[in-house]
Short mmCIF file of C-alpha atoms and ligand atoms in Angstrom, two decimals:
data_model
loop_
_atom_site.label_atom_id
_atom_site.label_comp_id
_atom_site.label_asym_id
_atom_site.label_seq_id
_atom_site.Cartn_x
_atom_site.Cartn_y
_atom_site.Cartn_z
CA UNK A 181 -7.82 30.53 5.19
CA UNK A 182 -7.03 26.98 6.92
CA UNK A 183 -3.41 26.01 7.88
CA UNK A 184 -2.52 22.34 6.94
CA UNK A 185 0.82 21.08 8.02
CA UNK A 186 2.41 17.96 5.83
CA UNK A 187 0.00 18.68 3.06
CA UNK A 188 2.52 17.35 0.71
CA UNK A 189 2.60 13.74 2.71
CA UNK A 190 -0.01 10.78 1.39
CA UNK A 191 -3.14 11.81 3.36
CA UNK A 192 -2.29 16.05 3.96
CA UNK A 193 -2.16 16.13 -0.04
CA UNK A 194 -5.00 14.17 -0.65
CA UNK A 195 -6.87 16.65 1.73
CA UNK A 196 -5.44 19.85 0.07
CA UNK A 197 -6.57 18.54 -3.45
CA UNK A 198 -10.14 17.16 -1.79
CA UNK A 199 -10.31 20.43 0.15
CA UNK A 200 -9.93 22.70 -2.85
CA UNK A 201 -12.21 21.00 -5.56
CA UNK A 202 -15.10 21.62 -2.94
CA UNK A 203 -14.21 24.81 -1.50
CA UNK A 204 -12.75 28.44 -2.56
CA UNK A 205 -11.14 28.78 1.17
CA UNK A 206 -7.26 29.00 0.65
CA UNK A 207 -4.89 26.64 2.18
CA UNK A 208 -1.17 27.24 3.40
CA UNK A 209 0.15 24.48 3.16
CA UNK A 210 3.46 23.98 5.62
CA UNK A 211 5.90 21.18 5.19
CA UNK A 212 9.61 20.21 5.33
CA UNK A 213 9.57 17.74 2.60
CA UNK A 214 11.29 14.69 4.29
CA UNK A 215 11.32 11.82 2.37
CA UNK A 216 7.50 11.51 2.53
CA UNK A 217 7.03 14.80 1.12
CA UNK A 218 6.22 14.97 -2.43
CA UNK A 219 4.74 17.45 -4.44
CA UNK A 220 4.20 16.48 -7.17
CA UNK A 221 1.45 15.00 -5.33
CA UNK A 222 0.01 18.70 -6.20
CA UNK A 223 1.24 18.87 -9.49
CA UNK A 224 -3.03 19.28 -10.83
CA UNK A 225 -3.24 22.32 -8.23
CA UNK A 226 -0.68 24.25 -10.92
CA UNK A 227 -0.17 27.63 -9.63
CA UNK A 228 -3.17 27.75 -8.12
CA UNK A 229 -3.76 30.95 -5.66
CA UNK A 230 -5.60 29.39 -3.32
CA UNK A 231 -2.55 26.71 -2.63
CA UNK A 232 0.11 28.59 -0.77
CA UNK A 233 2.93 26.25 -0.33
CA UNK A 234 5.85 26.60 2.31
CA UNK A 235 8.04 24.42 2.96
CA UNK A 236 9.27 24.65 6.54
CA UNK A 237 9.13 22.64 10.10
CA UNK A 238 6.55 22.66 11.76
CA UNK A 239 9.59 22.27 14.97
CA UNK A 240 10.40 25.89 13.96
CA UNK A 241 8.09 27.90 17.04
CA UNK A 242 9.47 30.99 15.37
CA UNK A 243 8.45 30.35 12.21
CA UNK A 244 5.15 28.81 12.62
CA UNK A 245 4.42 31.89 15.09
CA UNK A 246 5.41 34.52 11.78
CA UNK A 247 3.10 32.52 9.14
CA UNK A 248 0.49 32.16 11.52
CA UNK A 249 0.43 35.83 12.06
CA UNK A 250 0.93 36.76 8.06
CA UNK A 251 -1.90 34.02 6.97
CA UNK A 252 -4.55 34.59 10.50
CA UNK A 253 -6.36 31.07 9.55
CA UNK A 254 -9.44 29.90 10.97
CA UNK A 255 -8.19 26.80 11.81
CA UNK A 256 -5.00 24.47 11.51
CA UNK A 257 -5.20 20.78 10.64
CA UNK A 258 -1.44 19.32 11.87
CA UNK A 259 -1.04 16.22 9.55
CA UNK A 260 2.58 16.45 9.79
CA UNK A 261 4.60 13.55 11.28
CA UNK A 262 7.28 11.03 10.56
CA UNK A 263 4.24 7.93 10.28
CA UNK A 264 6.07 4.63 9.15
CA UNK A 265 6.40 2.18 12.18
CA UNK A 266 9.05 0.43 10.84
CA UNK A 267 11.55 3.44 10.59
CA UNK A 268 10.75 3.98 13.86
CA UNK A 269 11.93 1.01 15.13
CA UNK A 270 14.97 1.49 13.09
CA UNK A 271 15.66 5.25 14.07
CA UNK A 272 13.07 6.56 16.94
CA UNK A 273 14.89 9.78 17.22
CA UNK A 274 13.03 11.81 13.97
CA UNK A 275 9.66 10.55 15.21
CA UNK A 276 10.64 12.36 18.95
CA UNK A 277 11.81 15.11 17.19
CA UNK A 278 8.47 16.21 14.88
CA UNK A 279 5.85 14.19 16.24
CA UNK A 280 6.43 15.24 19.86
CA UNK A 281 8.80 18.30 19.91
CA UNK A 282 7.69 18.86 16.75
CA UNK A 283 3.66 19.03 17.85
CA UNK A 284 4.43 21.11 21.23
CA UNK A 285 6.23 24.03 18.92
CA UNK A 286 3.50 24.17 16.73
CA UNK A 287 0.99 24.13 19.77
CA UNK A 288 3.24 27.17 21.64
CA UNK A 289 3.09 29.14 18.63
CA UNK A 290 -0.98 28.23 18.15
CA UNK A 291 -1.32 29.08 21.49
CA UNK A 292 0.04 32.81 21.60
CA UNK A 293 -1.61 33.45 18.04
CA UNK A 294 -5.12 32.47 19.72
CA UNK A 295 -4.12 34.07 23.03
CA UNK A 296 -2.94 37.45 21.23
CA UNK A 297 -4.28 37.75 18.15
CA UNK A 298 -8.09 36.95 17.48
CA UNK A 299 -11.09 39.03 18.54
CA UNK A 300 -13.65 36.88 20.63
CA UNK A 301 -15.53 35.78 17.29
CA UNK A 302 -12.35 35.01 15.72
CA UNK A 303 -11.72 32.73 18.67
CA UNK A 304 -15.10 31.44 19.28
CA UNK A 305 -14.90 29.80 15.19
CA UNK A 306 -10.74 28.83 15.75
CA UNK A 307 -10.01 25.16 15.65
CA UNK A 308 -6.71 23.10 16.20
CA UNK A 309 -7.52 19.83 14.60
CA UNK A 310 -4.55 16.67 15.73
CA UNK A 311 -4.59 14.16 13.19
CA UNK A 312 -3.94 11.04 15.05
CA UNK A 313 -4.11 7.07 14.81
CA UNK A 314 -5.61 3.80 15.83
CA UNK A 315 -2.21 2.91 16.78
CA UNK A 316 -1.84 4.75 19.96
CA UNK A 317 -4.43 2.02 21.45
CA UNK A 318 -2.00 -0.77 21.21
CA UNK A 319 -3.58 -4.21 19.93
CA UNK A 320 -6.51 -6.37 20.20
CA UNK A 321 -6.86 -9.82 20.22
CA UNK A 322 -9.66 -11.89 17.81
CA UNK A 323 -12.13 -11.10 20.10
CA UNK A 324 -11.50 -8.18 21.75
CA UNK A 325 -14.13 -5.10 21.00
CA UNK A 326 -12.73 -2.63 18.91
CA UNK A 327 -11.11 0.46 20.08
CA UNK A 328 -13.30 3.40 21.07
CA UNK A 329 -12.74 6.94 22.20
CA UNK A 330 -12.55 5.83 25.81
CA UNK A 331 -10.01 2.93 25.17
CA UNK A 332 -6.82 3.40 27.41
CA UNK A 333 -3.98 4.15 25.32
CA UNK A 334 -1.00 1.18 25.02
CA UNK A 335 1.36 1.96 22.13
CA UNK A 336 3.77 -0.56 21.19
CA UNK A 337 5.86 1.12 18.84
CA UNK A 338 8.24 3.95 18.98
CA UNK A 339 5.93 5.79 15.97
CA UNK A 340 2.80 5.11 18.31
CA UNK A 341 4.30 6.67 21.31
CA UNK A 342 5.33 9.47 19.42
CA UNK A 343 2.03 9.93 18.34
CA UNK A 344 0.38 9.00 21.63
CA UNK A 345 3.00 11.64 23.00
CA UNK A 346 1.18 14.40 20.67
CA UNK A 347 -2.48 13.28 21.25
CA UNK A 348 -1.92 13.85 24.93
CA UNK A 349 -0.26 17.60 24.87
CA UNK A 350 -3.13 18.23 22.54
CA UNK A 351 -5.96 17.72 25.12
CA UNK A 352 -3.65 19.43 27.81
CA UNK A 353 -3.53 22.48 25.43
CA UNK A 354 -7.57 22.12 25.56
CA UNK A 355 -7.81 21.70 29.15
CA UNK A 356 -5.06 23.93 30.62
CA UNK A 357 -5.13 26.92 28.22
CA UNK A 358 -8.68 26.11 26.67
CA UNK A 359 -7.58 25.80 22.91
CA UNK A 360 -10.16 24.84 21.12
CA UNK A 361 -8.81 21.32 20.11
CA UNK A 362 -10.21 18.28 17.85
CA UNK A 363 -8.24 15.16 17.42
CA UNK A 364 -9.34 12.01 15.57
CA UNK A 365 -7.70 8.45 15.53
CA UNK A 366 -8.28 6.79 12.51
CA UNK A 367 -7.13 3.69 10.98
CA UNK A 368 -4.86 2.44 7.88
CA UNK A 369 -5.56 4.62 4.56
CA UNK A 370 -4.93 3.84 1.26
CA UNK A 371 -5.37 5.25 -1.89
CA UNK A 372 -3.45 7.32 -4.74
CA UNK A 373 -0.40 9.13 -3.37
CA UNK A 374 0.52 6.51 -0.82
CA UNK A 375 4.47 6.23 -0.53
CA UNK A 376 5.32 2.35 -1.73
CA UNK A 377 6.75 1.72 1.75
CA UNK A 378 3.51 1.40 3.02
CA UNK A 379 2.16 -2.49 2.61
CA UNK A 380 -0.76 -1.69 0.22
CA UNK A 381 1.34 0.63 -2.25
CA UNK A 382 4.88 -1.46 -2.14
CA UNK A 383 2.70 -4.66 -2.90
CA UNK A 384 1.30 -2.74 -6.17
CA UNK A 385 4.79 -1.55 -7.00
CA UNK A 386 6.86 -5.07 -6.39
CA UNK A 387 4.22 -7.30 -7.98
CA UNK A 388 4.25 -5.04 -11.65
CA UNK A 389 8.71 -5.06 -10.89
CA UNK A 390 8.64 -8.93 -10.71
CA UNK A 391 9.90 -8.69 -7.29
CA UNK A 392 9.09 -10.54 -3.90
CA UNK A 393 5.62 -9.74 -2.02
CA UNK A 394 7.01 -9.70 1.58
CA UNK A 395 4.58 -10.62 4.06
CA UNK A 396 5.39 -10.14 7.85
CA UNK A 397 5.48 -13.31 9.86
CA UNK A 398 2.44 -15.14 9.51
CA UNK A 399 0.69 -12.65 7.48
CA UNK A 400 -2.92 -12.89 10.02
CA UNK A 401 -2.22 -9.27 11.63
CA UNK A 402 -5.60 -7.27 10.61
CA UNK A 403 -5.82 -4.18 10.16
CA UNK A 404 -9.22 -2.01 9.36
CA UNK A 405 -8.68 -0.37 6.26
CA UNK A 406 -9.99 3.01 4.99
CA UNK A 407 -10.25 4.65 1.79
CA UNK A 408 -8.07 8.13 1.98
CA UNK A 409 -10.83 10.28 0.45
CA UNK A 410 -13.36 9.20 3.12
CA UNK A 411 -10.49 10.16 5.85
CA UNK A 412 -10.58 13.57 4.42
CA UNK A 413 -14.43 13.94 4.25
CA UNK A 414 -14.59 12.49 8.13
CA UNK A 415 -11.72 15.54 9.10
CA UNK A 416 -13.98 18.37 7.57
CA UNK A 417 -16.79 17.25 9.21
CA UNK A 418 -15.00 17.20 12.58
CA UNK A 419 -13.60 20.59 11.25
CA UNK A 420 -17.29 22.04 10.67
CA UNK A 421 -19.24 20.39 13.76
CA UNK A 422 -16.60 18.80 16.01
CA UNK A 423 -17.01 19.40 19.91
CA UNK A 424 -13.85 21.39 20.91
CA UNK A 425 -11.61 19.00 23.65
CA UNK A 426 -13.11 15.90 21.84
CA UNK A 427 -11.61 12.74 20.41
CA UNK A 428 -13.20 11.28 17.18
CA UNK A 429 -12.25 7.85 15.84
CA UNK A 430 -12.63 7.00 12.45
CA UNK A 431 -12.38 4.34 10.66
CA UNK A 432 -13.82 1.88 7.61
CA UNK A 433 -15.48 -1.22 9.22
CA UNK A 434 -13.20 -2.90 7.15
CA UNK A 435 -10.99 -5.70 9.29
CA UNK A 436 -9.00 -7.79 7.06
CA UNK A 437 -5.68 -9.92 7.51
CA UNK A 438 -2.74 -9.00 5.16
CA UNK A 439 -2.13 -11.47 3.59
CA UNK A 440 -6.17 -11.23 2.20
CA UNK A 441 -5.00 -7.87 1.40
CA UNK A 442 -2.40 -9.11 -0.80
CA UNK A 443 -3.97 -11.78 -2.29
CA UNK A 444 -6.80 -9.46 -3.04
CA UNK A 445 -4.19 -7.14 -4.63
CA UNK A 446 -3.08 -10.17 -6.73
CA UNK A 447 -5.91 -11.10 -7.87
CA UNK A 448 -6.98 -7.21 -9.41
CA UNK A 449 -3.22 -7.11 -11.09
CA UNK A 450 -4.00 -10.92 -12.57
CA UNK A 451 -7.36 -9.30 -13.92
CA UNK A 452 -6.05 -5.73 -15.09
CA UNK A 453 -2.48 -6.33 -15.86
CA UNK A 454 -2.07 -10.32 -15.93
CA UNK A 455 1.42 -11.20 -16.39
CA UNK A 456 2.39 -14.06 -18.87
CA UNK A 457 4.33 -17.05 -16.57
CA UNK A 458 0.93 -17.09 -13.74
CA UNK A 459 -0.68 -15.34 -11.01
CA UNK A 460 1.37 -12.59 -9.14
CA UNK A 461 0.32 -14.78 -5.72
CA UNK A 462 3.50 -17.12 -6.93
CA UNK A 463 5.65 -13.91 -6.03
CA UNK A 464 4.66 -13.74 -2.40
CA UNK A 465 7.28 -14.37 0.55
CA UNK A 466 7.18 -15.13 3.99
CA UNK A 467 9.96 -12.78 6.09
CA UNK A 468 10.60 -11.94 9.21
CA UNK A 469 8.13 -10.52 11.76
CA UNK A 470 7.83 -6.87 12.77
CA UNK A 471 9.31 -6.54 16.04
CA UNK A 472 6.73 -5.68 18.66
CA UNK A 473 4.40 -6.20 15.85
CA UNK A 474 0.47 -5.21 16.87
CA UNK A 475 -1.76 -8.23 16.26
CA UNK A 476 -4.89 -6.55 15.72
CA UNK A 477 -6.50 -3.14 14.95
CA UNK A 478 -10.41 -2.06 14.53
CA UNK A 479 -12.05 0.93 14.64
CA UNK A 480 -15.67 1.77 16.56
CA UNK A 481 -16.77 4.68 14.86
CA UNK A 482 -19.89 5.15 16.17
CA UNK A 483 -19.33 8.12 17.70
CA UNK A 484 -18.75 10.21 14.37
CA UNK A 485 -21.55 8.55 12.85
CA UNK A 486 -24.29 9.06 16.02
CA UNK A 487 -23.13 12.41 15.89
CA UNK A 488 -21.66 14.15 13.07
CA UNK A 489 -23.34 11.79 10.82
CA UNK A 490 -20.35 10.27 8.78
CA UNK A 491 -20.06 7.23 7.42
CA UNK A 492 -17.42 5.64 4.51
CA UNK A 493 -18.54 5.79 0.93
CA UNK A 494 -16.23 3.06 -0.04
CA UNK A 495 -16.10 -0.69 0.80
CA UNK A 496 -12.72 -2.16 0.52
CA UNK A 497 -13.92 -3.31 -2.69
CA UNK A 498 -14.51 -0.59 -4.39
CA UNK A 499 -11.43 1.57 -3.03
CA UNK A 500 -9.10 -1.06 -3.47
CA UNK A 501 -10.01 -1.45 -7.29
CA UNK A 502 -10.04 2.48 -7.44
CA UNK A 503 -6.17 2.50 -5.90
CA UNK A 504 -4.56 -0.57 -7.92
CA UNK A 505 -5.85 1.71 -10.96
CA UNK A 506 -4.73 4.63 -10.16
CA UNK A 507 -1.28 2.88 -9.38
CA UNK A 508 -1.59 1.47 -13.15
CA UNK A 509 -2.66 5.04 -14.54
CA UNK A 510 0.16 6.92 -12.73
CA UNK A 511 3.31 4.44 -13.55
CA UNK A 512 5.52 8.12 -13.79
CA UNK A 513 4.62 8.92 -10.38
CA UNK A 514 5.47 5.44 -8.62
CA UNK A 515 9.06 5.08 -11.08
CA UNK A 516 9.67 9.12 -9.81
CA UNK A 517 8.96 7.82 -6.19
CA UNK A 518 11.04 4.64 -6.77
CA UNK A 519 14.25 6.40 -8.65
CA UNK A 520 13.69 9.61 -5.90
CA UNK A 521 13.72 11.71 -8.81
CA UNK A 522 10.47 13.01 -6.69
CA UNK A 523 13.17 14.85 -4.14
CA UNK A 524 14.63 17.06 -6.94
CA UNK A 525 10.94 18.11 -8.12
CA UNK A 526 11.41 21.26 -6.35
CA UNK A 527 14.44 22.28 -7.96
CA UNK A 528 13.14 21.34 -11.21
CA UNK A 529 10.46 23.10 -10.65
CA UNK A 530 11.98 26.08 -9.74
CA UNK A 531 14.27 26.30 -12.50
CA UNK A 532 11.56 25.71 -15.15
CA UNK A 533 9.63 28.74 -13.55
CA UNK A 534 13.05 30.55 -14.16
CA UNK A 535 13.57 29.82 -17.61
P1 NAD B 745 3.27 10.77 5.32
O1 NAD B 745 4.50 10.22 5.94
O2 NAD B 745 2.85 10.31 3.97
O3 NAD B 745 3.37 12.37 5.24
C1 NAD B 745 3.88 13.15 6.28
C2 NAD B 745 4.15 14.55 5.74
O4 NAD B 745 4.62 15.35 6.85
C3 NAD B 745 5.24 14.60 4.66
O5 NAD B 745 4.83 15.45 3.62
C4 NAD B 745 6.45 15.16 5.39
O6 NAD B 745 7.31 15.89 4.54
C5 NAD B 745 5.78 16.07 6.42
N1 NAD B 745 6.63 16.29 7.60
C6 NAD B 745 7.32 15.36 8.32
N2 NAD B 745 8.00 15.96 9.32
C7 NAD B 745 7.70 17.29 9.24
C8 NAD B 745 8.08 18.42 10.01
N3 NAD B 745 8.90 18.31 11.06
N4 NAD B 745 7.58 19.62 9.67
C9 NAD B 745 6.75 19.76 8.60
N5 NAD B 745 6.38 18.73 7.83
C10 NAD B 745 6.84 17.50 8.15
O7 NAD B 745 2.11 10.53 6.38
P2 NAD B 745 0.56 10.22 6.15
O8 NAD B 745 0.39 8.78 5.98
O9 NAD B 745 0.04 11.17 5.14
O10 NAD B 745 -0.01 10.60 7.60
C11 NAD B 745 -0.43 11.93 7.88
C12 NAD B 745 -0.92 11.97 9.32
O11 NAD B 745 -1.98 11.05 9.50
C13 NAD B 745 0.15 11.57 10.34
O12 NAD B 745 0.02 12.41 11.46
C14 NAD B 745 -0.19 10.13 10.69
O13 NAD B 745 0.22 9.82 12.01
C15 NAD B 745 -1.70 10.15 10.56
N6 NAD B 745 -2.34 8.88 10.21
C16 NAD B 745 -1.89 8.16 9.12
C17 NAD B 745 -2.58 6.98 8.77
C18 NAD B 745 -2.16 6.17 7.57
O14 NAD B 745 -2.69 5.08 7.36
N7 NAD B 745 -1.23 6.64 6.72
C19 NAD B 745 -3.66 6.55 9.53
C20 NAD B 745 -4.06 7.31 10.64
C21 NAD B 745 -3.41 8.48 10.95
O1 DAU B 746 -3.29 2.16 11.82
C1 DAU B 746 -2.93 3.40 11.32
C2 DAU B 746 -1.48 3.38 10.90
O2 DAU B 746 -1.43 2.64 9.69
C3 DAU B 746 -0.89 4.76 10.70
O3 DAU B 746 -0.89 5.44 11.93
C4 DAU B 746 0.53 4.67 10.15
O4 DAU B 746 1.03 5.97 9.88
C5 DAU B 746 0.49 3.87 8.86
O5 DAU B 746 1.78 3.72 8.35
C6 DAU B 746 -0.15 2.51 9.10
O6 DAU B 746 0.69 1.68 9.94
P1 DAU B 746 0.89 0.11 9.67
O7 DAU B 746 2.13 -0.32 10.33
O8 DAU B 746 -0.36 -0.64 9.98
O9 DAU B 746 1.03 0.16 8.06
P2 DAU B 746 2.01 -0.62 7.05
O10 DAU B 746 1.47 -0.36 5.68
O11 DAU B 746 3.44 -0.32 7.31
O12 DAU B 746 1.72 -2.14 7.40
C7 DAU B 746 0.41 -2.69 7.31
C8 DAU B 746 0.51 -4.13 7.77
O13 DAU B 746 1.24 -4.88 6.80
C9 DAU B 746 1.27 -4.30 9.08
O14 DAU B 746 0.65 -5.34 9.83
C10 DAU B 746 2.67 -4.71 8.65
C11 DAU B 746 2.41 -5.48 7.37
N1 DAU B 746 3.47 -5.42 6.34
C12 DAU B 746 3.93 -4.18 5.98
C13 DAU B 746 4.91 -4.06 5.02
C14 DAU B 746 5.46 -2.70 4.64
C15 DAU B 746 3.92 -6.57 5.73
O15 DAU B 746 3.46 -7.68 6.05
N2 DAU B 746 4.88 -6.45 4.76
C16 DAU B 746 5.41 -5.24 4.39
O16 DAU B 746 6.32 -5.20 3.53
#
């Protein structure tokens, strides 16, 4: 049994569904359902037994401490976290709240489950494994060297902090009390599931609505883009042959500048969907900057590769075809997300398995 918490978020869901089409190994699968939370991103699991779903914070110690004790997983994989930077700089407070109060609880209540309640073998196989972010390196400049595990950390943001926040009380957990931690840093996802707040899917969704392509400032920020599936491949392998107290970044070798993302984007939808007056690329806008916003991300991930022998199976060509299809193919999924009929699936849900 593995514990996975925010498995109904973009990349915890996508891990649950990779995770379980390779492997009989149940999953609980803890999360609050925020905004972010959708599950009918597990809709194809249908009542699966091997998907145990409860929905809960991961902020609750008490909680955490009873399901940890009624499940006794091998591992937990903490995806959960409030991950948009631009709510952050809206409202900091939720990101505080779950990403670092949020991440201690669950480590207090790891820490007395491992302390009190594994035999040495159970222990010597346990794994707490932080998923984490490029972000909590701060930003590069043209020609700076990419970020590796040994970068010094410089967040900019109120989400990076946050998350910075968490990476650090993870190694302390592996240093002070010797938990037997993992954390990787990766870079931007994409792929099917992604909330349309996010620049890849809400580019997909406003181009096929007829409305404005907004494009931060200048549009020449890069970031190093990686396909979500080979996220979740890089995590199990950590998972399976990870050095406990180590840092893993991952990432897709794929630098590119947004606005090449989005005229990339364009230019699939002109191919696969074209629409009648001209190119989608007429419906891009120029609109205020980010505040704070981080110039440049890229990912060495040598380290994973030298030594756990990962590497991407896509190339930003081939993923990003892959996503704007799936976007096409799953039009009820983005118009559930859009009208948030997605927040009442679990009361539809519910009563259905009533009637
Ligand atoms: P997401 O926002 O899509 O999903 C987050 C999930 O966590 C949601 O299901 C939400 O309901 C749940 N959640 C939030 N607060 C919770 C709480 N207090 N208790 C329990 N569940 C809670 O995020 P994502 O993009 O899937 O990111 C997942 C993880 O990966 C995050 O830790 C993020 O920092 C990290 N990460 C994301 C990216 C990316 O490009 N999206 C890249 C690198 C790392
Ligand atoms: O680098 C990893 C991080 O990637 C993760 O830790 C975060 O959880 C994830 O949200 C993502 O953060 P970004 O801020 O890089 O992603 P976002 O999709 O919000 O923005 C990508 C870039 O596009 C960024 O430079 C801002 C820009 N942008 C974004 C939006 C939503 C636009 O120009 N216009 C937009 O409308």
């Amino acid at each position: 049994m593995i514990f996975v918490t925010g498995g109904a978020g973009f990349i915890g869901s996508n891990f649950v569904l990779d995770w379980l089409a390779q492997s009989d190994e149940p999953v609980v699968n803890v999360d609050k359902l925020t905004y972010a939370g959708n599950l009918s991103n597990l809709v194809s699991l249908g009542h699966d037994p091997r998907h145990i779903f409860v929905r809960a914070d991961v902020g609750d110690e008490k909680k955490m401490s009873e399901l940890l004790m009624e499940y006794r997983p091998r591992a937990v994989l903490h995806f959960a976290a409030e991950s948009h930077v631009d709510r952050s700089i809206h409202g900091p407070r939720d990101f505080i709240e779950t990403n670092v109060n949020g991440t201690f609880n669950l480590l207090e209540a790891v820490r007395a489950y491992y302390g009190t309640n594994l035999s040495d073998t159970e222990k010597q196989a346990f794994r707490f494994l932080h998923v984490s972010t490029d972000e909590v390196y701060g930003t590069l400049s043209a020609t700076d060297a990419p970020f590796s595990e040994t970068t010094a950390y410089a967040p900019n943001s109120p989400y990076s902090a946050s998350k910075a926040a968490s990476d650090h009380l993870v190694r302390a957990y592996h240093h002070t009390y010797g938990l037997p931690t993992l954390t990787t840093n990766c870079s931007n996802n994409y792929g099917p599931y992604h909330f349309p707040e996010k620049l890849i899917p809400l580019i997909i969704m406003n181009a096929r609505l007829g409305k404005s392509l907004p494009i931060y400032g200048d549009g020449q920020q890069v970031r190093d883009w990686l396909y979500v599936s080979d996220h979740c491949a890089a995590i199990r392998r950590v998972l399976d042959a990870g050095r406990p107290g180590d840092v893993y970044n991952v990432g897709g070798w794929n630098e590119k500048a947004n606005l090449d993302v989005v005229h990339v984007l364009c230019d699939i939808l002109d191919e696969l969907d074209p629409r009648p007056q001209g190119s989608y690329r007429e419906q891009i806008t120029f609109v205020a900057d980010r505040p704070g916003h981080d110039r440049r991300y890229a990912i060495d991930a040598r380290k994973l590769e030298a030594e756990l022998g990962w590497t991407p199976k896509e190339t930003f060509d081939t993923g990003i075809r892959k996503t704007v299809r799936w976007y096409l193919d799953n039009q009820p999924w983005v118009e559930d997300v859009r009208s948030g009929n997605y927040l009442k699936w679990l009361e539809k849900n519910y009563n259905e398995r009533q009637a």
